[in-house]
mmCIF file of C-alpha atoms in Angstrom:
data_model
loop_
_atom_site.group_PDB
_atom_site.id
_atom_site.type_symbol
_atom_site.label_atom_id
_atom_site.label_comp_id
_atom_site.label_asym_id
_atom_site.label_seq_id
_atom_site.Cartn_x
_atom_site.Cartn_y
_atom_site.Cartn_z
ATOM 1 C CA UNK A 40 1.050 -13.205 3.243
ATOM 2 C CA UNK A 41 2.997 -10.861 1.450
ATOM 3 C CA UNK A 42 6.224 -9.695 1.961
ATOM 4 C CA UNK A 43 6.418 -6.348 2.468
ATOM 5 C CA UNK A 44 10.279 -4.975 2.574
ATOM 6 C CA UNK A 45 11.236 -0.787 2.947
ATOM 7 C CA UNK A 46 14.191 0.446 1.951
ATOM 8 C CA UNK A 47 15.933 4.218 1.890
ATOM 9 C CA UNK A 48 15.991 4.788 5.119
ATOM 10 C CA UNK A 49 18.626 7.194 6.381
ATOM 11 C CA UNK A 50 20.564 9.951 8.180
ATOM 12 C CA UNK A 51 20.167 13.898 6.488
ATOM 13 C CA UNK A 52 19.701 17.226 8.127
ATOM 14 C CA UNK A 53 17.253 19.091 9.305
ATOM 15 C CA UNK A 54 15.491 20.684 6.559
ATOM 16 C CA UNK A 55 16.439 17.757 3.750
ATOM 17 C CA UNK A 56 14.501 15.394 1.827
ATOM 18 C CA UNK A 57 14.378 11.262 1.900
ATOM 19 C CA UNK A 58 12.262 9.290 -0.197
ATOM 20 C CA UNK A 59 11.787 5.827 1.553
ATOM 21 C CA UNK A 60 10.141 2.693 -0.515
ATOM 22 C CA UNK A 61 8.339 -0.463 -0.027
ATOM 23 C CA UNK A 62 8.334 -2.916 -2.229
ATOM 24 C CA UNK A 63 5.729 -5.902 -2.184
ATOM 25 C CA UNK A 64 5.880 -9.119 -3.760
ATOM 26 C CA UNK A 65 1.645 -9.816 -4.321
ATOM 27 C CA UNK A 66 -1.126 -8.604 -2.781
ATOM 28 C CA UNK A 67 -3.866 -9.032 0.050
ATOM 29 C CA UNK A 68 -6.837 -10.984 -1.020
ATOM 30 C CA UNK A 69 -9.660 -8.192 -2.303
ATOM 31 C CA UNK A 70 -9.772 -5.468 -4.509
ATOM 32 C CA UNK A 71 -9.808 -2.504 -1.461
ATOM 33 C CA UNK A 72 -7.048 -2.112 0.934
ATOM 34 C CA UNK A 73 -5.067 0.244 2.308
ATOM 35 C CA UNK A 74 -0.817 0.560 1.851
ATOM 36 C CA UNK A 75 0.135 2.759 4.569
ATOM 37 C CA UNK A 76 3.359 3.939 6.194
ATOM 38 C CA UNK A 77 4.168 4.072 10.229
ATOM 39 C CA UNK A 78 6.694 5.273 11.900
ATOM 40 C CA UNK A 79 7.947 4.524 15.967
ATOM 41 C CA UNK A 80 9.916 6.521 17.590
ATOM 42 C CA UNK A 81 11.969 4.469 21.139
ATOM 43 C CA UNK A 82 9.910 4.634 23.691
ATOM 44 C CA UNK A 83 6.909 5.770 21.502
ATOM 45 C CA UNK A 84 3.803 4.671 20.309
ATOM 46 C CA UNK A 85 4.154 3.247 16.694
ATOM 47 C CA UNK A 86 1.788 6.010 14.797
ATOM 48 C CA UNK A 87 0.837 6.261 11.704
ATOM 49 C CA UNK A 88 1.624 8.177 8.709
ATOM 50 C CA UNK A 89 0.404 8.034 5.304
ATOM 51 C CA UNK A 90 -2.082 5.602 3.692
ATOM 52 C CA UNK A 91 -3.060 4.999 0.091
ATOM 53 C CA UNK A 92 -5.611 3.669 -0.390
ATOM 54 C CA UNK A 93 -6.552 1.099 -3.463
ATOM 55 C CA UNK A 94 -9.111 3.560 -4.950
ATOM 56 C CA UNK A 95 -6.254 6.181 -5.300
ATOM 57 C CA UNK A 96 -7.448 8.097 -1.913
ATOM 58 C CA UNK A 97 -4.971 9.514 0.568
ATOM 59 C CA UNK A 98 -4.998 10.199 3.912
ATOM 60 C CA UNK A 99 -1.952 11.808 6.012
ATOM 61 C CA UNK A 100 -1.427 12.510 9.576
ATOM 62 C CA UNK A 101 -1.923 15.903 10.479
ATOM 63 C CA UNK A 102 1.988 16.330 12.005
ATOM 64 C CA UNK A 103 3.418 15.639 8.068
ATOM 65 C CA UNK A 104 0.628 17.312 5.993
ATOM 66 C CA UNK A 105 2.381 19.730 3.507
ATOM 67 C CA UNK A 106 5.967 17.789 3.895
ATOM 68 C CA UNK A 107 5.635 14.443 2.863
ATOM 69 C CA UNK A 108 2.972 12.970 0.386
ATOM 70 C CA UNK A 109 2.738 9.147 -0.280
ATOM 71 C CA UNK A 110 2.661 7.611 -3.971
ATOM 72 C CA UNK A 111 1.898 4.466 -5.449
ATOM 73 C CA UNK A 112 3.435 2.990 -8.340
ATOM 74 C CA UNK A 113 0.630 0.290 -9.561
ATOM 75 C CA UNK A 114 3.273 -1.489 -12.306
ATOM 76 C CA UNK A 115 5.730 -2.142 -10.018
ATOM 77 C CA UNK A 116 3.499 -2.706 -6.392
ATOM 78 C CA UNK A 117 6.100 -0.156 -4.722
ATOM 79 C CA UNK A 118 4.915 2.227 -2.131
ATOM 80 C CA UNK A 119 7.024 5.551 -1.535
ATOM 81 C CA UNK A 120 6.359 8.035 1.158
ATOM 82 C CA UNK A 121 8.571 11.398 0.036
ATOM 83 C CA UNK A 122 9.442 13.079 3.052
ATOM 84 C CA UNK A 123 10.431 16.861 2.865
ATOM 85 C CA UNK A 124 11.325 19.743 5.415
ATOM 86 C CA UNK A 125 12.277 16.898 7.998
ATOM 87 C CA UNK A 126 12.715 17.718 11.397
ATOM 88 C CA UNK A 127 14.608 15.785 14.399
ATOM 89 C CA UNK A 128 11.516 14.840 15.285
ATOM 90 C CA UNK A 129 10.338 12.532 12.645
ATOM 91 C CA UNK A 130 13.119 10.689 13.846
ATOM 92 C CA UNK A 131 12.009 6.916 13.983
ATOM 93 C CA UNK A 132 11.689 3.518 12.664
ATOM 94 C CA UNK A 133 9.272 3.779 9.409
ATOM 95 C CA UNK A 134 7.382 0.520 8.405
ATOM 96 C CA UNK A 135 4.868 0.222 5.945
ATOM 97 C CA UNK A 136 1.902 -1.931 6.269
ATOM 98 C CA UNK A 137 -1.134 -3.267 4.377
ATOM 99 C CA UNK A 138 -5.088 -3.502 6.249
ATOM 100 C CA UNK A 139 -8.751 -3.826 4.854
ATOM 101 C CA UNK A 140 -10.015 -0.176 5.760
ATOM 102 C CA UNK A 141 -9.032 3.204 4.538
ATOM 103 C CA UNK A 142 -7.876 4.272 8.162
ATOM 104 C CA UNK A 143 -4.973 4.885 9.926
ATOM 105 C CA UNK A 144 -5.846 3.308 13.089
ATOM 106 C CA UNK A 145 -3.124 1.116 13.957
ATOM 107 C CA UNK A 146 -5.845 -2.542 14.701
ATOM 108 C CA UNK A 147 -6.462 -2.953 11.447
ATOM 109 C CA UNK A 148 -2.790 -3.558 10.103
ATOM 110 C CA UNK A 149 -1.838 -7.086 10.356
ATOM 111 C CA UNK A 150 1.189 -7.493 7.735
ATOM 112 C CA UNK A 151 3.883 -5.148 8.449
ATOM 113 C CA UNK A 152 7.243 -4.524 6.626
ATOM 114 C CA UNK A 153 11.266 -5.027 8.730
ATOM 115 C CA UNK A 154 11.077 -1.357 9.222
ATOM 116 C CA UNK A 155 14.022 1.584 7.830
ATOM 117 C CA UNK A 156 15.701 3.755 9.653
ATOM 118 C CA UNK A 157 15.550 7.418 9.487
ATOM 119 C CA UNK A 158 17.804 9.717 11.553
ATOM 120 C CA UNK A 159 17.522 13.207 11.198
ATOM 121 C CA UNK A 160 19.999 15.659 12.484
ATOM 122 C CA UNK A 161 20.458 19.803 13.199
#
């Protein structure tokens, strides 16, 4: 199983930016898979934020389009989430994960990192 380790979370003011990182110590089996970011606020369901597929394509949730961007350093095997214009309701635990298909469907993801907390104050 591939180990995923998130970092970069913290506390920021509304409107500021933050970049999260997810380091992996390997790759899932097969040539194609999704590397994704999810988030979960207290007493809320975990929800997909963005994914980066092995062909370089991306998918974003509507609530972050135009504000967040996902990228991957292939050589270092690090997934990034660049978060701009942060809002208080972006406050959540952010998790990276891998899954076999190009979808933000939660049920397709079985390998997860430990999470990193993002707190946005107004």
